Coordinates of N, CA and C and ligand atoms in Angstrom, one line a residue:
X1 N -1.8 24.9 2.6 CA -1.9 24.1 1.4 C -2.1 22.6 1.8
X2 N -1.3 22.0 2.7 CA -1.5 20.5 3.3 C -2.9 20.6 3.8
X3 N -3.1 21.8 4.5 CA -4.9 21.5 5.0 C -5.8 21.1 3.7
X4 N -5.9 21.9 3.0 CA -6.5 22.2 1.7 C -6.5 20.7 1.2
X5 N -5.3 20.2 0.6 CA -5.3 18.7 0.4 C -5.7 17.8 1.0
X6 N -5.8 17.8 2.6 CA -5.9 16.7 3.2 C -7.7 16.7 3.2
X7 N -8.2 18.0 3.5 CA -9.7 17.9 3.6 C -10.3 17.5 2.3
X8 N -9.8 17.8 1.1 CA -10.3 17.2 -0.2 C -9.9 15.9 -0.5
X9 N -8.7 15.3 0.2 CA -8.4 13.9 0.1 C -9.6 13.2 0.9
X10 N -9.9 13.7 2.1 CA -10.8 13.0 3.2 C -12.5 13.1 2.2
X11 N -12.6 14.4 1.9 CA -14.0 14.3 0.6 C -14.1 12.9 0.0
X12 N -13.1 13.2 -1.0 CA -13.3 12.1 -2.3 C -12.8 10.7 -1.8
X13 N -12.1 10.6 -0.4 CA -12.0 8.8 -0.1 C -13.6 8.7 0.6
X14 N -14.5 9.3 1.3 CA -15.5 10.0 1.5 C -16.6 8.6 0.4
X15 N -16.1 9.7 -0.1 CA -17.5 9.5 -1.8 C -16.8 8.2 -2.1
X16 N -15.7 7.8 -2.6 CA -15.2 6.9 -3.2 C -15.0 5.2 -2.1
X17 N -15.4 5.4 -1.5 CA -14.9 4.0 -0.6 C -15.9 3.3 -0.6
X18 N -17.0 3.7 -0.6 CA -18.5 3.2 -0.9 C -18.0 1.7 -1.6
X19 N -17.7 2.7 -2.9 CA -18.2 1.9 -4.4 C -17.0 1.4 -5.1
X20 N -15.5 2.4 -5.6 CA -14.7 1.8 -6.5 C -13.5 1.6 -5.4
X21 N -13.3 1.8 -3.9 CA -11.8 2.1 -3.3 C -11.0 2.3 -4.1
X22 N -11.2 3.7 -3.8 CA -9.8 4.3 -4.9 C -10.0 5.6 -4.3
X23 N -8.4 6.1 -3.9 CA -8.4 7.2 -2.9 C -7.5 8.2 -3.9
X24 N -7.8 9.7 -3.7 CA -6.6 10.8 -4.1 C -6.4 11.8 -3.0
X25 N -5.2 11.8 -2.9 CA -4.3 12.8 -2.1 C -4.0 13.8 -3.0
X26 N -3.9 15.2 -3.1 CA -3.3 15.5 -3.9 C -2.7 15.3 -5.4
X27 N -1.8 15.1 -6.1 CA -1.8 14.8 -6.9 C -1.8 13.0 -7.0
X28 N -1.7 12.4 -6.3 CA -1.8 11.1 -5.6 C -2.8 10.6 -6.2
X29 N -3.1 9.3 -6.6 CA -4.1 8.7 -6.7 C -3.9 7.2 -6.2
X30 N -4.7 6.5 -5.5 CA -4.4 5.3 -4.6 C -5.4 4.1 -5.2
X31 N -4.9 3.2 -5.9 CA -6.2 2.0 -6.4 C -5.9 0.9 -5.2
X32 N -7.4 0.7 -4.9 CA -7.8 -0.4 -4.2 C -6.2 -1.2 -3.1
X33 N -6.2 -0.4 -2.1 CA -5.5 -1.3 -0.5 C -6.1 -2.5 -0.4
X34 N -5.7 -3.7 -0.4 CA -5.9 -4.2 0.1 C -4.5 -5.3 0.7
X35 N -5.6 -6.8 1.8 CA -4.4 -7.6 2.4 C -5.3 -9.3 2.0
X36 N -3.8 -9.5 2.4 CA -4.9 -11.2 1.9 C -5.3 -11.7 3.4
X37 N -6.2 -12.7 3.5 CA -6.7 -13.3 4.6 C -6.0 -14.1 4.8
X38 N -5.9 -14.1 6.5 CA -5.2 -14.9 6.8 C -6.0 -15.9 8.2
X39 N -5.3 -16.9 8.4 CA -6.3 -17.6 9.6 C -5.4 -17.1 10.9
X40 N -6.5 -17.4 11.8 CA -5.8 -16.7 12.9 C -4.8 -17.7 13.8
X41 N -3.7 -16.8 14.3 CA -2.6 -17.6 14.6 C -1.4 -16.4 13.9
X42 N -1.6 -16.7 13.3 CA -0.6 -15.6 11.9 C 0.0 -14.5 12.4
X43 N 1.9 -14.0 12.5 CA 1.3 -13.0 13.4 C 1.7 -11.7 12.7
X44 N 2.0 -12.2 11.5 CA 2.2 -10.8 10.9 C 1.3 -11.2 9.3
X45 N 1.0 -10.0 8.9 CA 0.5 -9.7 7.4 C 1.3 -9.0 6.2
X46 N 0.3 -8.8 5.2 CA 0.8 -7.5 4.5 C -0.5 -7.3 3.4
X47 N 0.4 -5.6 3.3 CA -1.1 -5.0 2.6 C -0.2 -4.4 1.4
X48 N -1.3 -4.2 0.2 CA -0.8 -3.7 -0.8 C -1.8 -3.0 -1.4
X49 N -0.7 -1.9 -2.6 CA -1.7 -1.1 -3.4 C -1.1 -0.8 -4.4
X50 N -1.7 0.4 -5.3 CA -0.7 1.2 -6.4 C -1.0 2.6 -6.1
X51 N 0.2 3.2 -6.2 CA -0.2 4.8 -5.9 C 0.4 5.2 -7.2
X52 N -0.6 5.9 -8.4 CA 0.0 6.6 -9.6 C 0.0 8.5 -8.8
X53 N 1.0 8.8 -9.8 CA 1.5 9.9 -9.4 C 1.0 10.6 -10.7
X54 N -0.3 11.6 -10.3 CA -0.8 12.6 -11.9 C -0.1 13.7 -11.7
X55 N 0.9 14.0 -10.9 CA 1.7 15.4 -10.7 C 2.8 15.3 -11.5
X56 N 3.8 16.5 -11.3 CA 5.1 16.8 -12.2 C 6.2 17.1 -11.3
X57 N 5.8 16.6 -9.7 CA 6.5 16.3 -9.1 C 6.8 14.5 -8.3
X58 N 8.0 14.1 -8.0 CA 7.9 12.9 -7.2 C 7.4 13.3 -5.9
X59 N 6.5 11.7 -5.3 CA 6.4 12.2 -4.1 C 6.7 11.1 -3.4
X60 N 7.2 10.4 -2.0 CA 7.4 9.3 -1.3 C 6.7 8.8 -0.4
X61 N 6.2 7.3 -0.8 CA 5.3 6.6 0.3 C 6.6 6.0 1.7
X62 N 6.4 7.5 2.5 CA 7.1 7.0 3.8 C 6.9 5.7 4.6
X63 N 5.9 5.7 5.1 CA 5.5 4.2 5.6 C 3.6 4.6 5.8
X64 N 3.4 4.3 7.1 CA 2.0 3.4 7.0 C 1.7 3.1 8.3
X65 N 0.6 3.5 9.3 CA 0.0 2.6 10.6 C -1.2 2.1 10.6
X66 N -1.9 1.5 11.1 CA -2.9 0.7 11.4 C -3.5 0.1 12.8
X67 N -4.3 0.8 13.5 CA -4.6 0.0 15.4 C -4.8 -1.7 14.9
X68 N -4.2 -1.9 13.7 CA -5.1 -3.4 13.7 C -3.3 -4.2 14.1
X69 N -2.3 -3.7 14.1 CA -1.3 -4.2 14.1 C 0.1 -3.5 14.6
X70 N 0.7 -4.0 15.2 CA 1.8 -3.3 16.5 C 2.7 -2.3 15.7
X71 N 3.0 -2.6 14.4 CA 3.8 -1.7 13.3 C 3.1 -2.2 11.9
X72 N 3.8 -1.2 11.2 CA 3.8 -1.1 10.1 C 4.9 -1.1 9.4
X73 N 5.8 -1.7 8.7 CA 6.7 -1.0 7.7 C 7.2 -1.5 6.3
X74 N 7.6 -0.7 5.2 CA 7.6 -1.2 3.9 C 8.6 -2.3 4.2
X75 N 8.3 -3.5 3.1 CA 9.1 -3.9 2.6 C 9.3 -4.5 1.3
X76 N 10.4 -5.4 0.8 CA 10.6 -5.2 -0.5 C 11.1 -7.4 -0.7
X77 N 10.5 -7.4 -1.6 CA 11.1 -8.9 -2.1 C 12.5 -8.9 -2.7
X78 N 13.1 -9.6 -2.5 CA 14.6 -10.0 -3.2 C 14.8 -11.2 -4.1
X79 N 15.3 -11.4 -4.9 CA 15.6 -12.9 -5.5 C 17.3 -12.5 -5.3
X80 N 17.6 -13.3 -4.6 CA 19.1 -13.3 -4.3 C 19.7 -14.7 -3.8
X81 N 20.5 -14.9 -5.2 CA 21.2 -16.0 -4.9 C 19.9 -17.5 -4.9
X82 N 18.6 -17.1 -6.0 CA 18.1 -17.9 -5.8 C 16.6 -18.0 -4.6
X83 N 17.7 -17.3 -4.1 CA 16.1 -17.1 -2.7 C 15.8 -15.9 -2.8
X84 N 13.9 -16.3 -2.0 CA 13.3 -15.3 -2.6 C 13.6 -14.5 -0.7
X85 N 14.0 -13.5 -0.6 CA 14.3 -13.0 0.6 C 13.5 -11.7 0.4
X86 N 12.9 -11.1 2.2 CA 12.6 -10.0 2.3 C 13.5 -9.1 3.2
X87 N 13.1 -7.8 2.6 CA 13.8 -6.9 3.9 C 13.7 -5.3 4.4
X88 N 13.6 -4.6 5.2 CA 12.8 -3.6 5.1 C 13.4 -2.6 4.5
X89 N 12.9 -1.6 4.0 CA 13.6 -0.8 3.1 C 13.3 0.7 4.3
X90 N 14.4 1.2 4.1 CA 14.5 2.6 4.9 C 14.1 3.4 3.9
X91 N 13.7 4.7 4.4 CA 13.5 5.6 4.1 C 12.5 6.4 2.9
X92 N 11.4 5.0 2.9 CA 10.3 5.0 2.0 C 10.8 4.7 0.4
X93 N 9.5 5.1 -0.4 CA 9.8 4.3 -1.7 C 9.4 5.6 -2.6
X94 N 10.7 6.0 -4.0 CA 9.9 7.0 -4.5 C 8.5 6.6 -5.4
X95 N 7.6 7.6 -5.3 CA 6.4 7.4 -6.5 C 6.7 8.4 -7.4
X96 N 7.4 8.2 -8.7 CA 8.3 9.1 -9.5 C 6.9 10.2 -10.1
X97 N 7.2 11.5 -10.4 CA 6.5 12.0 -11.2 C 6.0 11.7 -12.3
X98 N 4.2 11.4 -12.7 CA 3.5 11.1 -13.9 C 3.9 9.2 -14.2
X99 N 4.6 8.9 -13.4 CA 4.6 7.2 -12.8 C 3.8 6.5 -11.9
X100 N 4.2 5.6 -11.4 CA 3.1 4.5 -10.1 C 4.7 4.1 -9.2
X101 N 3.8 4.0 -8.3 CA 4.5 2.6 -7.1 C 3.6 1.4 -7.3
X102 N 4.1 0.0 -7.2 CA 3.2 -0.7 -7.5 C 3.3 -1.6 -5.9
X103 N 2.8 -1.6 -5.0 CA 3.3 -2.4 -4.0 C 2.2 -3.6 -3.9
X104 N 2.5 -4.6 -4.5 CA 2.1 -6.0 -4.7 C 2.8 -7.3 -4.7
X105 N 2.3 -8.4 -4.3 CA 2.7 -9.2 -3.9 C 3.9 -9.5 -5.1
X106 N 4.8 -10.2 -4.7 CA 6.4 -10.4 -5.3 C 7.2 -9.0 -5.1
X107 N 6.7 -8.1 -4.6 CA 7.5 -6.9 -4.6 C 7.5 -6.5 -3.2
X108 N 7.0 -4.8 -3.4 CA 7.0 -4.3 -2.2 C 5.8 -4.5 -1.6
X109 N 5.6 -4.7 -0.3 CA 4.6 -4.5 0.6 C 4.7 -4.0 2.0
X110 N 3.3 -4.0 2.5 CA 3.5 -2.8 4.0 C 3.2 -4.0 4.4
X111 N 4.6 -4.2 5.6 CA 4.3 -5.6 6.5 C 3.3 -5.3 7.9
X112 N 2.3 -5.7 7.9 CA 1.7 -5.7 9.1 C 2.1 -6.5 10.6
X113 N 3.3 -5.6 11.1 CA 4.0 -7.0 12.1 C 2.8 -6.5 13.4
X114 N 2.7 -8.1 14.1 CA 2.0 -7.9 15.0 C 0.8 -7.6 14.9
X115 N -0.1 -8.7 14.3 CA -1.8 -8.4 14.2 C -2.3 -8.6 15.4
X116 N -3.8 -7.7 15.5 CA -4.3 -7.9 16.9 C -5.2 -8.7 17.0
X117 N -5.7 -9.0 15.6 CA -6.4 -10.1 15.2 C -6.4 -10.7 13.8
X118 N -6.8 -11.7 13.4 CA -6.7 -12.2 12.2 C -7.2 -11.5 11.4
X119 N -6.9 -11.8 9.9 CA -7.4 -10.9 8.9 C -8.5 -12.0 8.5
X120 N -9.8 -11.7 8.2 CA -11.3 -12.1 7.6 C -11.5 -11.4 6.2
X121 N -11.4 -12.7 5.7 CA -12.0 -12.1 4.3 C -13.3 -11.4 4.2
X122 N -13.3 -10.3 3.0 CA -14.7 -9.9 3.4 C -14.6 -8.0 4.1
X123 N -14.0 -8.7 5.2 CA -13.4 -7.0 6.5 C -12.9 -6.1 5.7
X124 N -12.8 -4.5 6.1 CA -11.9 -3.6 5.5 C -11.3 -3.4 7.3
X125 N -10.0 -2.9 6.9 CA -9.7 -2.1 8.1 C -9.0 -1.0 7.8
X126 N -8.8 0.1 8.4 CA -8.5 1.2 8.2 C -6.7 1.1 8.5
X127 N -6.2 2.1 7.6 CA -4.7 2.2 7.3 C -4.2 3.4 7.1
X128 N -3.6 4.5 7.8 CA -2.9 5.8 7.4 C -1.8 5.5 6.5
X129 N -1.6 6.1 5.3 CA -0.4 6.1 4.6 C 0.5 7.7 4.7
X130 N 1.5 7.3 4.7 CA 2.3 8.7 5.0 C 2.9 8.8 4.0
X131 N 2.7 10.1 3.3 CA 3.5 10.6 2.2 C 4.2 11.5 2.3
X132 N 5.4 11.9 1.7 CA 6.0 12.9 2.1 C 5.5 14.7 1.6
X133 N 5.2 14.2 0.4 CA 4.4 15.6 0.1 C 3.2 15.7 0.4
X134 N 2.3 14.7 -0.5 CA 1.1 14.5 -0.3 C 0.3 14.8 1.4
X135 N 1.2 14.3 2.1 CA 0.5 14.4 3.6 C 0.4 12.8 4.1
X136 N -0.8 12.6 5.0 CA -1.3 11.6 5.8 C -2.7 11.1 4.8
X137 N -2.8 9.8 4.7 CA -4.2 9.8 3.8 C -4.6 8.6 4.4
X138 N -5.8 8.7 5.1 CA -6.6 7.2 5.4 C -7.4 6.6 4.7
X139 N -7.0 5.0 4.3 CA -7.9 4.3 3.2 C -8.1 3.4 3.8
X140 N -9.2 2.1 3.4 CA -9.5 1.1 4.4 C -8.9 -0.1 3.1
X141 N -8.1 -0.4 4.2 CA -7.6 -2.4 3.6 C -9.2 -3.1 3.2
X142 N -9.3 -3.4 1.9 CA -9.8 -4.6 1.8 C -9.6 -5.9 2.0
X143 N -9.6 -7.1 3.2 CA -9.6 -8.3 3.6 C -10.3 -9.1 2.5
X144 N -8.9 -9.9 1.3 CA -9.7 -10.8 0.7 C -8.8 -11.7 0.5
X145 N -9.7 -13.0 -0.1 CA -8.0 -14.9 0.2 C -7.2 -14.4 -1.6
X146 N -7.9 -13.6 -2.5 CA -6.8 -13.4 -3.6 C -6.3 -12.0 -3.9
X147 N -5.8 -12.6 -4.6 CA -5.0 -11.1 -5.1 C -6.1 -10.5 -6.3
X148 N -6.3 -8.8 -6.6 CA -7.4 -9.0 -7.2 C -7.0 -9.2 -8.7
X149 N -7.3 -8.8 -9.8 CA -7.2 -8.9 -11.2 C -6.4 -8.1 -11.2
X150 N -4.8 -8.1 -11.6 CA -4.4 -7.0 -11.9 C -4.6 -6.5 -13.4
X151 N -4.8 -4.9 -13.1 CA -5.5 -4.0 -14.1 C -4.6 -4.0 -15.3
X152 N -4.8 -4.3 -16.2 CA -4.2 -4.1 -17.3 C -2.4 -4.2 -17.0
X153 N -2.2 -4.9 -16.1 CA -1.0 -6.1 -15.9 C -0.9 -7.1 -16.1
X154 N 0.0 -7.6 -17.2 CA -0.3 -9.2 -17.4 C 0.2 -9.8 -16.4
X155 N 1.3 -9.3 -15.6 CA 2.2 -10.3 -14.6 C 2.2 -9.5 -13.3
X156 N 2.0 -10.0 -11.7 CA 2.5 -9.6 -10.8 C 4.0 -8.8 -10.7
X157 N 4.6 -9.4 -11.5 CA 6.1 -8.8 -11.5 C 6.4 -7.8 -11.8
X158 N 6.1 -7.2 -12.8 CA 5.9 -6.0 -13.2 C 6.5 -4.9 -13.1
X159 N 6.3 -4.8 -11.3 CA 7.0 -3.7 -10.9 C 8.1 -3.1 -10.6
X160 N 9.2 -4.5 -11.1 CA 10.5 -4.2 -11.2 C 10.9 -3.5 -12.5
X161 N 10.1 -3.3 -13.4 CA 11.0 -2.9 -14.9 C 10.1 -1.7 -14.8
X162 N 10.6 -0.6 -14.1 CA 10.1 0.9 -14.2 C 10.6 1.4 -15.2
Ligands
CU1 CU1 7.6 -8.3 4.8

């Protein structure tokens, strides 16, 4: 059954990376990865996305690798006490059934610790996401200096009031 999914995830990211980057895993659907540019020097990044869940089960974004960067792992923004703190969250993030993960800037994101080179606006680079149901799904980071329009979000923030 994971085979079956993974070769039709690999199809339609296939067809779809061309033109709209937007990936599906199984019941999974992944809008537009990307990371912001950065100049070089920099030694860590981060990448972001939304994964909607069209299933009737949850599934969990475990973590994430990349050859462009020594690790990968989620993390999550804090306002605590005022400051805006980060810190890495164990054990991945749920993507609730017929819900989203929203991992964008002010929230969660996949820290790229240890680049091997700078991020160039413009570049995609390739990124495995690990799901716990869904499987392994590779999508390419879009390298760009903004954040894009969020879709029918009025606020970055958002992703705290599930
Ligand atoms: Cu971080």
């Amino acid at each position: 059954m994971r085979k079956t999914l993974l070769s039709l995830a690999t199809l339609l990211s296939l067809s779809a990376a061309v033109q709209a980057h937007e990936y599906q895993a199984g019941a999974l659907h992944i809008d537009h990865p990307w990371a912001r540019a950065l100049p070089a020097g920099v030694p860590n990044g981060a990448a972001y996305l939304v994964v909607h869940n069209n299933g009737t089960q949850p599934d969990r974004l475990l973590g994430a690798d990349t050859a462009r960067a020594d690790k990968v792992e989620i993390h999550e923004h804090r306002h605590e006490n005022g400051l805006m703190k980060m810190q890495r969250v164990e054990g991945g993030v749920e993507i609730p059934a017929g819900g989203q993960l929203a991992v964008e800037p002010g929230g969660y994101h996949l820290m790229l610790l240890g680049l091997k080179q700078p991020l160039v606006a413009g570049e995609r680079f390739p990124l495995t996401l690990h799901f716990q149901q869904a499987g392994d799904l590779a999508v390419d980071i879009a390298v760009q200096q903004d954040a894009p329009p969020a879709a029918g979000k009025p606020m970055e923030h958002m992703q705290h009031m599930q």
